Coordinates of C-alpha atoms in Angstrom, one line a residue:
M123 CA 235.1 -116.1 -8.0
S124 CA 236.2 -116.3 -4.4
I125 CA 236.8 -112.6 -4.4
F126 CA 233.3 -112.1 -5.8
F127 CA 231.7 -114.2 -3.2
K128 CA 233.7 -112.4 -0.5
K129 CA 232.4 -109.2 -1.8
M130 CA 229.0 -110.6 -1.9
K131 CA 229.3 -111.5 1.8
L132 CA 230.0 -107.8 2.4
F133 CA 226.9 -106.9 0.6
I134 CA 224.5 -109.3 2.3
P135 CA 224.2 -107.3 5.5
N136 CA 223.4 -104.3 3.5
V137 CA 220.5 -106.1 1.9
F138 CA 218.9 -106.9 5.2
Q139 CA 219.8 -103.5 6.7
K140 CA 216.4 -102.1 5.6
P141 CA 213.8 -104.6 4.4
Q142 CA 212.6 -103.5 1.0
R143 CA 210.3 -104.7 -1.7
F144 CA 212.4 -105.2 -4.8
I145 CA 210.9 -104.9 -8.3
I146 CA 213.3 -106.7 -10.8
S147 CA 212.8 -106.1 -14.4
K148 CA 214.1 -108.2 -17.3
K149 CA 216.8 -105.6 -18.1
M150 CA 218.2 -105.7 -14.6
L151 CA 218.3 -109.5 -14.6
F152 CA 220.2 -109.5 -17.9
F153 CA 222.6 -106.8 -16.6
G154 CA 223.3 -109.0 -13.5
I155 CA 224.1 -112.1 -15.6
F156 CA 226.4 -110.0 -17.9
I157 CA 228.4 -108.6 -14.9
T158 CA 228.7 -112.0 -13.4
S159 CA 230.1 -113.5 -16.5
V160 CA 232.6 -110.6 -17.0
L161 CA 233.8 -110.9 -13.4
G162 CA 234.2 -114.6 -13.8
F163 CA 236.2 -114.1 -16.9
S164 CA 238.4 -111.5 -15.2
Q165 CA 239.1 -113.7 -12.2
E166 CA 240.4 -116.5 -14.4
K167 CA 242.7 -114.1 -16.0
D168 CA 244.1 -112.5 -12.8
E169 CA 243.9 -115.6 -10.5
E170 CA 247.6 -115.8 -10.2
T171 CA 248.2 -112.2 -9.0
L172 CA 245.4 -111.7 -6.5
D173 CA 245.9 -112.7 -2.8
T174 CA 243.4 -114.5 -0.8
E175 CA 241.7 -112.3 1.8
R176 CA 239.7 -113.3 4.8
V177 CA 236.7 -111.2 6.1
V178 CA 235.8 -111.7 9.7
I179 CA 232.4 -110.5 10.8
V180 CA 232.7 -109.3 14.3
K181 CA 229.0 -108.7 15.1
A182 CA 225.8 -110.0 13.5
Y183 CA 223.6 -107.3 12.0
T184 CA 220.6 -106.4 14.2
P185 CA 218.1 -104.3 12.4
T186 CA 216.0 -101.7 14.3
I187 CA 212.5 -100.4 13.7
S188 CA 213.9 -97.1 12.4
D189 CA 215.5 -99.0 9.6
A190 CA 212.1 -100.1 8.2
F191 CA 209.8 -97.9 6.1
K192 CA 206.0 -98.0 5.7
I193 CA 204.6 -98.9 2.4
K194 CA 202.4 -96.1 1.1
T195 CA 198.8 -96.9 0.4
E196 CA 199.3 -95.5 -3.1
P197 CA 202.9 -96.1 -4.0
V198 CA 204.6 -94.0 -6.7
I199 CA 205.6 -96.1 -9.7
N200 CA 208.4 -94.7 -11.7
D201 CA 207.3 -96.1 -15.0
S202 CA 208.4 -94.5 -18.3
I203 CA 205.3 -95.7 -20.0
T204 CA 202.1 -94.2 -18.5
Q205 CA 198.7 -94.0 -20.0
K206 CA 196.2 -91.4 -19.1
K207 CA 192.6 -92.4 -18.6
K208 CA 190.5 -91.5 -21.5
Q209 CA 187.7 -89.2 -20.6
I210 CA 184.3 -90.8 -21.3
R211 CA 181.4 -88.7 -22.3
Y212 CA 177.9 -90.3 -22.2
S213 CA 174.3 -89.1 -22.5
I214 CA 170.8 -90.7 -22.0
F215 CA 168.2 -90.5 -24.7
S216 CA 164.6 -90.6 -23.4
V217 CA 162.4 -92.5 -25.8
P218 CA 158.6 -92.4 -25.2
V219 CA 157.0 -95.8 -25.0
A220 CA 153.4 -96.2 -26.1
S221 CA 151.0 -97.7 -23.5
T222 CA 147.5 -99.1 -24.0
Y223 CA 146.6 -99.0 -20.2
T224 CA 143.7 -96.7 -19.3
P225 CA 143.1 -96.1 -15.5
I226 CA 139.5 -96.1 -14.3
K227 CA 138.5 -92.9 -12.6
G228 CA 137.7 -93.2 -8.8
K229 CA 134.2 -92.7 -7.5
A230 CA 133.4 -91.2 -4.1
A231 CA 131.9 -93.7 -1.6
N232 CA 128.2 -93.3 -0.8
I233 CA 127.5 -92.1 2.7
D234 CA 124.1 -92.8 4.2
R235 CA 123.2 -89.4 5.4
P236 CA 120.1 -89.1 7.7
K237 CA 117.2 -87.2 6.5
P238 CA 117.4 -83.6 7.7
I239 CA 115.0 -83.0 10.6
K240 CA 112.6 -80.2 9.9
I241 CA 112.4 -77.7 12.7
F242 CA 109.0 -76.2 13.5
D243 CA 108.5 -72.9 15.3
N244 CA 105.2 -73.8 16.9
Y245 CA 103.7 -76.8 18.7
A246 CA 100.5 -77.7 20.6
T247 CA 100.0 -80.6 23.1
L248 CA 96.8 -81.8 24.6
G249 CA 96.3 -84.8 26.9
F250 CA 93.8 -86.4 29.3
G251 CA 94.1 -89.1 32.0
N252 CA 92.6 -90.6 35.0
Y253 CA 91.8 -88.6 38.1
T254 CA 90.1 -86.3 35.5
S255 CA 93.5 -84.8 34.7
A256 CA 94.3 -82.6 31.8
L257 CA 97.5 -81.4 30.2
A258 CA 97.8 -78.5 27.7
E259 CA 100.8 -76.8 26.2
F260 CA 101.2 -74.3 23.4
Y261 CA 104.3 -72.6 22.2
S262 CA 104.6 -70.2 19.3
N263 CA 107.4 -68.1 17.9
F264 CA 106.8 -65.3 15.4
Q265 CA 109.7 -64.0 13.4
L266 CA 108.6 -60.4 12.6
N267 CA 111.7 -59.5 10.6
R268 CA 115.4 -60.3 10.5
S269 CA 116.0 -58.8 14.0
D270 CA 112.7 -59.0 15.9
N271 CA 110.7 -62.0 17.1
V272 CA 107.9 -62.7 19.6
G273 CA 107.5 -65.9 21.6
L274 CA 104.4 -67.2 23.5
Y275 CA 104.2 -70.1 25.9
L276 CA 101.0 -71.4 27.6
H277 CA 101.0 -74.3 30.1
H278 CA 98.1 -75.9 32.0
N279 CA 98.1 -78.9 34.3
S280 CA 95.1 -79.9 36.4
S281 CA 93.3 -82.7 38.1
Q282 CA 89.8 -83.0 39.7
G283 CA 91.2 -85.1 42.5
G284 CA 89.9 -88.4 43.8
I285 CA 92.5 -89.6 46.3
E286 CA 91.2 -92.4 48.5
N287 CA 90.3 -91.8 52.1
I288 CA 90.5 -88.0 51.7
K289 CA 87.8 -86.1 53.5
L290 CA 88.3 -82.7 51.8
E291 CA 88.4 -81.5 48.2
D292 CA 91.8 -82.3 46.6
K293 CA 91.5 -80.9 43.1
Y294 CA 94.2 -78.6 41.8
Y295 CA 95.3 -76.7 38.6
D296 CA 98.3 -74.8 37.6
T297 CA 98.2 -72.4 34.6
S298 CA 100.8 -69.9 33.4
L299 CA 101.3 -67.7 30.3
D300 CA 104.5 -66.0 29.2
V301 CA 105.1 -63.6 26.3
N302 CA 108.5 -62.2 25.3
Y303 CA 109.7 -59.8 22.6
T304 CA 113.4 -59.7 21.6
T305 CA 115.4 -57.5 19.2
R306 CA 118.9 -58.4 18.1
T307 CA 121.2 -56.0 16.2
R308 CA 124.9 -55.9 15.5
D309 CA 125.8 -53.9 18.7
Y310 CA 123.1 -54.8 21.2
T311 CA 120.2 -57.1 22.2
H312 CA 117.2 -56.1 24.2
G313 CA 113.9 -57.7 25.1
I314 CA 110.9 -57.6 27.4
E315 CA 108.9 -60.3 29.1
V316 CA 105.4 -60.4 30.5
G317 CA 103.9 -63.3 32.4
V318 CA 100.8 -64.3 34.4
E319 CA 100.1 -67.3 36.5
H320 CA 97.1 -68.8 38.4
K321 CA 97.3 -71.8 40.8
L322 CA 94.5 -73.5 42.8
Y323 CA 95.1 -76.0 45.6
N324 CA 93.3 -77.3 48.5
W325 CA 94.5 -77.9 52.1
Y326 CA 93.2 -81.4 52.1
G327 CA 95.8 -82.9 54.5
L328 CA 93.8 -83.2 57.7
P329 CA 95.4 -85.1 60.6
E330 CA 93.7 -88.2 61.8
L331 CA 93.2 -86.8 65.3
P332 CA 91.0 -85.2 66.4
E333 CA 88.3 -86.7 64.3
L334 CA 85.8 -84.3 62.8
N335 CA 82.1 -84.9 62.1
E336 CA 80.4 -84.2 58.9
E337 CA 79.1 -80.8 60.1
Q338 CA 82.6 -79.7 61.0
L339 CA 84.1 -80.9 57.8
A340 CA 81.4 -79.1 55.8
A341 CA 82.4 -75.9 57.6
I342 CA 85.9 -76.1 56.3
D343 CA 86.8 -74.2 53.1
P344 CA 90.2 -75.7 52.1
E345 CA 90.5 -73.9 48.7
Q346 CA 93.4 -71.5 48.1
S347 CA 94.2 -69.6 44.9
Y348 CA 97.4 -67.9 44.0
F349 CA 97.8 -65.1 41.4
G350 CA 101.0 -63.8 39.9
V351 CA 102.2 -61.2 37.4
K352 CA 105.7 -60.5 36.2
L353 CA 107.3 -57.9 34.0
G354 CA 110.9 -58.0 33.0
G355 CA 113.4 -56.6 30.6
K356 CA 117.0 -57.2 29.6
L357 CA 119.6 -55.2 27.7
Q358 CA 123.0 -56.5 26.4
F359 CA 125.8 -54.7 24.6
D360 CA 128.6 -56.4 22.7
N361 CA 131.3 -53.7 22.6
L362 CA 130.8 -51.6 25.7
Y363 CA 132.1 -51.8 29.3
F364 CA 128.5 -51.7 30.4
K365 CA 127.8 -55.3 29.3
R366 CA 124.3 -56.1 30.3
A367 CA 121.4 -55.2 32.6
A368 CA 118.3 -57.2 33.8
V369 CA 115.3 -55.9 35.6
Q370 CA 112.4 -58.0 36.9
Y371 CA 109.3 -57.0 38.8
R372 CA 106.9 -59.7 40.2
Y373 CA 103.6 -59.4 42.0
F374 CA 102.2 -62.3 43.9
G375 CA 99.0 -62.7 45.9
D376 CA 96.4 -65.2 47.1
A377 CA 92.7 -65.5 48.0
T378 CA 93.3 -64.5 51.6
S379 CA 94.4 -61.0 50.6
S380 CA 98.1 -61.7 50.9
K381 CA 100.3 -59.4 48.7
E382 CA 103.9 -59.4 47.8
N383 CA 106.0 -57.1 45.5
H384 CA 109.5 -58.1 44.5
L385 CA 111.9 -56.0 42.3
V386 CA 115.4 -57.1 41.3
A387 CA 117.8 -55.1 39.2
Q388 CA 121.2 -56.4 38.1
P389 CA 123.5 -54.3 35.9
T390 CA 126.9 -55.8 34.9
F391 CA 130.2 -54.2 33.8
E392 CA 133.2 -56.0 32.2
F393 CA 136.8 -54.8 31.7
E394 CA 139.6 -56.6 30.0
V395 CA 143.0 -56.1 31.6
G396 CA 145.7 -57.9 29.6
D397 CA 144.6 -61.5 29.3
N398 CA 142.3 -61.2 32.4
L399 CA 138.6 -60.2 32.7
I400 CA 137.2 -58.1 35.5
T401 CA 133.5 -58.4 36.0
T402 CA 131.4 -56.3 38.4
N403 CA 127.8 -57.1 39.2
F404 CA 125.5 -54.7 41.0
I405 CA 122.4 -56.0 42.8
V406 CA 119.3 -54.2 44.1
D407 CA 116.7 -56.5 45.7
Y408 CA 113.6 -55.0 47.1
L409 CA 110.8 -57.1 48.7
K410 CA 107.6 -55.8 50.3
G411 CA 104.6 -57.8 51.4
R412 CA 101.9 -58.4 54.0
F413 CA 99.7 -61.2 55.4
D414 CA 96.4 -60.4 57.0
R415 CA 97.3 -62.3 60.2
A416 CA 100.1 -64.1 61.9
K417 CA 100.4 -67.8 62.4
D418 CA 99.4 -68.4 66.0
L419 CA 96.9 -65.8 67.0
V420 CA 93.6 -65.0 65.3
F421 CA 93.2 -61.4 66.3
Q422 CA 96.4 -59.6 65.4
T423 CA 97.5 -56.7 63.2
P424 CA 98.6 -57.7 59.7
N425 CA 102.0 -59.3 59.3
Q426 CA 104.1 -56.9 57.1
Y427 CA 107.7 -57.2 55.9
T428 CA 110.0 -55.0 53.9
F429 CA 113.6 -55.8 52.9
L430 CA 116.0 -53.8 50.7
N431 CA 119.4 -55.3 49.8
F432 CA 122.2 -53.5 48.0
G433 CA 125.0 -55.7 46.7
V434 CA 128.2 -55.5 44.6
N435 CA 130.1 -58.5 43.3
P436 CA 133.5 -57.8 41.7
S437 CA 135.5 -60.7 40.3
L438 CA 138.7 -61.3 38.4
V439 CA 138.8 -64.2 35.9
I440 CA 142.3 -65.7 35.2
L441 CA 142.8 -68.1 32.3
R442 CA 146.1 -70.0 32.1
D443 CA 146.1 -73.0 29.8
D444 CA 144.2 -75.7 31.7
L445 CA 143.6 -73.5 34.8
T446 CA 140.6 -71.2 35.3
V447 CA 140.4 -69.1 38.5
N448 CA 137.6 -66.7 39.5
L449 CA 138.6 -64.4 42.4
G450 CA 135.8 -62.4 43.7
A451 CA 133.7 -61.2 46.7
A452 CA 130.2 -60.1 47.4
I453 CA 129.4 -57.2 49.6
Y454 CA 125.8 -56.5 50.8
Y455 CA 124.1 -53.8 52.8
A456 CA 120.7 -55.2 54.0
I457 CA 117.9 -53.0 55.4
D458 CA 115.1 -54.7 57.4
E459 CA 112.5 -51.9 57.7
G460 CA 110.0 -54.1 59.6
N461 CA 112.4 -54.7 62.5
D462 CA 114.4 -51.5 62.0
D463 CA 117.6 -53.5 61.5
N464 CA 120.5 -52.8 59.1
D465 CA 123.4 -55.2 58.5
F466 CA 126.6 -55.2 56.5
F467 CA 127.8 -58.6 55.0
I468 CA 130.9 -59.7 53.1
Y469 CA 131.1 -63.1 51.4
P470 CA 133.7 -64.9 49.4
K471 CA 133.2 -65.7 45.7
I472 CA 136.1 -67.9 44.7
T473 CA 136.0 -70.7 42.2
A474 CA 138.7 -72.6 40.3
S475 CA 139.0 -75.5 37.9
Y476 CA 142.1 -77.3 36.6
R477 CA 142.1 -79.9 33.8
L478 CA 144.5 -82.7 34.9
L479 CA 144.0 -85.2 32.0
E480 CA 142.4 -83.5 29.0
E481 CA 138.7 -84.4 29.2
A482 CA 139.3 -87.4 31.6
V483 CA 139.8 -85.6 34.9
T484 CA 139.0 -82.0 35.8
V485 CA 139.4 -80.8 39.4
Y486 CA 137.1 -77.9 40.6
G487 CA 136.3 -76.2 43.8
G488 CA 135.0 -73.1 45.3
L489 CA 134.3 -71.0 48.4
E490 CA 131.1 -69.0 47.9
G491 CA 128.5 -67.2 50.0
G492 CA 125.6 -64.8 49.6
L493 CA 122.5 -63.2 50.9
L494 CA 119.4 -65.1 49.8
Q495 CA 116.0 -63.3 49.7
N496 CA 113.2 -65.6 50.9
T497 CA 109.8 -64.8 49.4
Y498 CA 106.2 -66.0 49.7
R499 CA 106.2 -67.2 46.1
D500 CA 109.3 -69.3 46.6
A501 CA 107.6 -71.0 49.6
V502 CA 104.6 -71.8 47.4
Q503 CA 106.8 -73.2 44.7
I504 CA 108.3 -75.6 47.2
N505 CA 105.1 -76.5 49.1
P506 CA 101.8 -75.2 47.8
F507 CA 100.1 -76.0 51.1
V508 CA 101.9 -73.3 53.2
S509 CA 99.7 -71.0 55.3
P510 CA 99.4 -67.3 54.4
T511 CA 100.9 -66.4 57.8
L512 CA 104.6 -66.9 57.0
E513 CA 107.4 -65.0 58.8
L514 CA 110.1 -64.1 56.3
T515 CA 113.7 -63.0 56.6
P516 CA 116.8 -63.3 54.3
T517 CA 119.1 -66.3 54.7
N518 CA 122.7 -65.5 55.4
R519 CA 124.8 -68.1 53.7
L520 CA 128.2 -67.5 55.3
Y521 CA 130.0 -69.9 53.0
D522 CA 129.7 -73.0 50.9
A523 CA 133.0 -74.7 50.4
Y524 CA 133.1 -77.5 47.9
L525 CA 135.6 -79.7 46.0
G526 CA 134.9 -82.1 43.1
L527 CA 136.1 -84.1 40.2
K528 CA 134.4 -84.4 36.8
G529 CA 135.3 -85.7 33.4
K530 CA 134.9 -88.7 31.1
I531 CA 135.8 -92.3 31.8
S532 CA 135.3 -93.0 28.1
D533 CA 133.5 -91.6 25.1
V534 CA 130.3 -93.1 26.5
V535 CA 130.5 -92.5 30.3
S536 CA 131.0 -89.1 32.1
Y537 CA 131.0 -88.5 35.8
N538 CA 130.8 -85.8 38.4
V539 CA 131.5 -86.2 42.2
K540 CA 131.5 -83.4 44.7
G541 CA 131.7 -82.9 48.4
S542 CA 130.7 -79.6 50.2
Y543 CA 130.4 -78.0 53.6
A544 CA 128.0 -75.1 54.0
S545 CA 127.1 -72.8 56.9
E546 CA 123.8 -70.9 56.8
N547 CA 122.2 -68.6 59.3
K548 CA 118.4 -68.3 59.3
K549 CA 117.8 -71.1 56.9
P550 CA 114.0 -71.8 56.5
L551 CA 112.6 -75.1 57.5
L552 CA 109.0 -76.1 56.6
V553 CA 107.1 -77.4 59.6
N554 CA 103.5 -78.7 59.9
N555 CA 101.3 -76.1 61.8
D556 CA 99.5 -76.9 65.0
R557 CA 95.7 -77.0 65.1
I558 CA 94.1 -73.9 66.5
S559 CA 91.3 -75.2 68.8
A560 CA 89.5 -72.0 69.4
L561 CA 87.6 -70.0 66.7
L562 CA 88.6 -71.9 63.6
L563 CA 88.3 -69.2 61.0
E564 CA 90.2 -70.3 57.9
G565 CA 90.7 -73.5 56.0
F566 CA 94.3 -73.8 57.0
D567 CA 93.8 -73.7 60.8
H568 CA 93.1 -77.4 61.2
G569 CA 96.7 -78.7 61.3
N570 CA 96.7 -79.0 57.5
S571 CA 99.1 -76.3 56.5
F572 CA 102.9 -75.5 56.9
S573 CA 105.0 -72.5 57.9
Y574 CA 108.6 -71.5 58.2
R575 CA 111.0 -72.0 61.1
F576 CA 114.5 -70.4 60.8
D577 CA 117.6 -71.9 62.3
D578 CA 121.4 -71.8 61.9
I579 CA 122.4 -75.0 60.0
K580 CA 125.7 -76.5 58.9
T581 CA 125.3 -79.1 56.1
I582 CA 127.7 -81.7 54.8
T583 CA 126.8 -82.8 51.3
G584 CA 128.1 -85.6 49.1
Y585 CA 127.0 -85.7 45.4
G586 CA 127.6 -88.2 42.6
E587 CA 126.5 -88.3 39.0
L588 CA 127.0 -90.7 36.1
K589 CA 125.9 -90.1 32.6
F590 CA 125.9 -92.7 29.8
E591 CA 125.6 -91.6 26.2
V592 CA 125.7 -94.9 24.3
N593 CA 124.8 -93.3 21.1
K594 CA 122.5 -90.5 19.8
K595 CA 119.5 -92.7 20.5
F596 CA 120.1 -93.8 24.1
T597 CA 121.1 -91.7 27.1
L598 CA 121.0 -92.5 30.8
G599 CA 121.7 -90.2 33.7
M600 CA 121.9 -91.1 37.4
S601 CA 122.6 -88.9 40.4
A602 CA 122.5 -89.3 44.2
E603 CA 122.9 -86.8 47.1
Y604 CA 123.6 -87.4 50.8
F605 CA 123.0 -84.8 53.5
Q606 CA 124.1 -84.5 57.1
Y607 CA 122.8 -81.6 59.2
T608 CA 123.9 -79.9 62.4
L609 CA 121.3 -77.5 63.9
E610 CA 121.6 -74.7 66.4
K611 CA 118.2 -74.8 68.2
E612 CA 115.7 -77.0 66.3
Q613 CA 115.3 -80.6 67.2
E614 CA 115.4 -81.9 63.6
A615 CA 116.0 -80.7 60.1
W616 CA 112.3 -80.6 59.4
N617 CA 111.3 -82.1 56.1
L618 CA 114.8 -82.3 54.8
P619 CA 115.9 -85.8 53.6
E620 CA 119.2 -87.4 54.2
L621 CA 119.3 -89.1 50.8
K622 CA 117.9 -88.2 47.4
A623 CA 118.5 -90.1 44.1
S624 CA 117.2 -89.9 40.5
A625 CA 117.6 -91.5 37.1
I626 CA 116.5 -90.2 33.7
I627 CA 116.4 -92.5 30.6
D628 CA 115.8 -91.3 27.0
Y629 CA 115.6 -93.9 24.3
Q630 CA 114.9 -93.3 20.6
I631 CA 113.7 -96.8 19.6
N632 CA 113.6 -96.0 15.8
D633 CA 112.5 -93.2 13.6
D634 CA 108.9 -93.6 14.7
W635 CA 108.9 -94.8 18.3
F636 CA 110.5 -93.1 21.4
A637 CA 110.5 -93.8 25.1
G638 CA 111.7 -92.4 28.4
A639 CA 111.6 -92.9 32.1
Q640 CA 112.1 -90.7 35.2
L641 CA 112.8 -92.4 38.5
F642 CA 113.0 -90.6 41.9
Y643 CA 113.9 -91.7 45.4
M644 CA 113.4 -89.6 48.5
G645 CA 114.7 -90.7 51.9
E646 CA 113.0 -90.4 55.3
R647 CA 112.1 -87.0 56.7
K648 CA 111.1 -85.7 60.1
D649 CA 108.2 -83.4 60.9
V650 CA 106.3 -82.2 64.0
N651 CA 103.5 -84.5 65.1
N652 CA 100.6 -82.0 65.7
Q653 CA 98.3 -84.8 66.7
I654 CA 100.0 -85.0 70.1
A655 CA 100.0 -82.2 72.6
N656 CA 103.3 -80.5 73.1
V657 CA 104.5 -80.5 76.8
I658 CA 106.5 -77.6 78.0
D659 CA 110.2 -78.4 78.7
Q660 CA 109.8 -81.7 76.7
P661 CA 111.1 -82.5 73.2
E662 CA 108.5 -81.9 70.5
P663 CA 106.6 -85.0 69.4
T664 CA 107.8 -86.0 65.9
L665 CA 106.7 -88.2 63.1
T666 CA 108.7 -89.9 60.4
L667 CA 107.7 -89.7 56.8
D668 CA 108.6 -92.9 55.0
S669 CA 110.9 -92.9 52.1
F670 CA 109.3 -93.4 48.7
F671 CA 110.2 -94.4 45.1
D672 CA 108.4 -92.7 42.2
A673 CA 108.6 -94.3 38.8
N674 CA 107.4 -92.4 35.7
V675 CA 107.5 -93.7 32.1
N676 CA 106.5 -92.2 28.8
L677 CA 106.1 -93.8 25.4
G678 CA 105.5 -92.0 22.1
Y679 CA 104.8 -92.7 18.4
R680 CA 105.7 -90.2 15.7
L681 CA 103.2 -90.6 12.8
N682 CA 105.0 -88.0 10.7
Q683 CA 107.2 -85.0 11.3
Q684 CA 104.3 -83.0 12.6
L685 CA 102.0 -85.3 14.4
S686 CA 102.9 -87.6 17.3
F687 CA 101.0 -89.5 20.0
F688 CA 102.2 -90.2 23.6
V689 CA 101.2 -92.0 26.8
K690 CA 102.6 -91.1 30.2
G691 CA 102.4 -93.2 33.4
N692 CA 103.3 -91.6 36.8
N693 CA 103.7 -93.2 40.2
L694 CA 103.5 -96.6 38.5
L695 CA 104.2 -98.4 41.8
G696 CA 100.8 -97.2 43.0
E697 CA 102.0 -96.0 46.4
N698 CA 100.0 -93.2 48.0
Y699 CA 103.2 -92.0 49.7
Q700 CA 103.3 -88.7 51.6
R701 CA 105.5 -86.0 50.3
W702 CA 104.3 -83.8 53.2
A703 CA 102.8 -84.8 56.4
N704 CA 99.1 -85.9 56.0
Y705 CA 99.2 -85.3 52.3
P706 CA 99.1 -88.5 50.3
V707 CA 99.6 -88.3 46.6
Q708 CA 97.5 -89.8 43.8
G709 CA 98.1 -93.5 42.9
I710 CA 98.9 -94.8 39.5
Q711 CA 98.3 -92.0 37.0
V712 CA 98.0 -92.6 33.2
L713 CA 97.7 -89.8 30.7
G714 CA 97.6 -89.9 26.9
G715 CA 97.6 -87.2 24.3
V716 CA 98.8 -85.8 21.0
T717 CA 101.4 -83.2 19.9
Y718 CA 101.2 -81.3 16.7
K719 CA 104.0 -79.2 15.3
F720 CA 103.5 -76.5 12.6
N721 CA 104.7 -73.3 11.0
Y722 CA 102.6 -70.4 10.0

């Protein structure tokens, strides 16, 4: 046994030489016990012959990392008995299950759709008011066939006067009739237009001084009548480089034998180069007229004028996502036959817009100029009390530089703000005429008429606009303009205000009632005071026209789709303000009438 244990001591280091996991089966255990018993039996038998040995361990065993081994994640088991996994086969049987649930079919929600508004091709309006005023309008559209139609528009507005403290007749009327014929086909559209107009006004704005007696007043005939005829045509092609052309001829005259002929022709060509569009406009503007006399002197040869302007305006339109640029120029050759003077002009025509924030903010600007033809008819449209002694010449607008922002603050509110700086040579200014003391021949020679003065003017303008669209039934628009003038030779910017403002309201109360309002404000203006004698080398005496506010309101009731009634009130504050010097307007004006729509 001692020998056995000695030998076992020799084997002990070998056990710890490499750490191992031992798996001892029952057979191995039985085999170990059997060997032990045999060795024990053998020892007893040979105990007398074996010598005792001594084993000396010189150094203790020190295992190293290299002596160890890693246990595999999936160790290999040497087992004589292994069983293979049985392959399982399975399948799913779908068995229908009876259901007693029946879904209810969905129904579309009901939408309250408004009744379609019937559109009529014709209407007639007739109204009467105080100051023996009358309003009449008639519009009719005849659809001859699928491509041709004829339109007719008649307008009449008149009053028999009655302004307080007026010494001369102050009645007026304004009548016009326009007829047009249009043909539309697949490739082109063409049409013609014919119109006539007749206006009657009175130079009733006598200055307070000098005072006239009844005999002198009775000798004045203040009535002035204007007559006009126009003839125009247009032609437009859809698939040609020659895109469109427009021609208009207008004759205008008055009761003092003044005559004016004005012809304007404008052909246009368009070319596409890649993604860009090149447009070229040609302009021919011919104006010829005469007045029987000049402004200051009674005995003088007739005042005649003739102007012929040739112009060409090429432009290149560039579209790039949110950016739109129009690069162009205008070139004019002007002929003044009356003064035997010819001039050559070049103007910029550049505009651009850039959308910064979708519909919220759009920046736009431009630098534009042009040659503007001033006519006798244009002067009458601005001020019907001008004298038939005007001196006319074209206005040379050197440039108009502007920059603005527009867009929507919300779905309800939109805005537009703009600032500009313009330079114009020979800009017309309306000035009150002086009274001719000797040989008063005409009704406009009593300081009660206006004429043109021309000057070189630079104008700074600020403009702002707000529009509210609360819904389809209510809209409100407001705008204001501020002007600052710098003149070359005139003392004041005669009859030009520094501030203008307006507001327009439209309200559909319900299906039957509707209302609206138009509010206007005009700032102070300056004019020549012809009641004070002008002293040489002294500033001209001036007068200041007060600012005024004009409030107009209308109310209507729609009886049915065809018949409606309305009431209009103008100048509801009742101020007899002066739009022009010595020309007070009518006070509160009320007019009521009826409108009827129909189809043939």
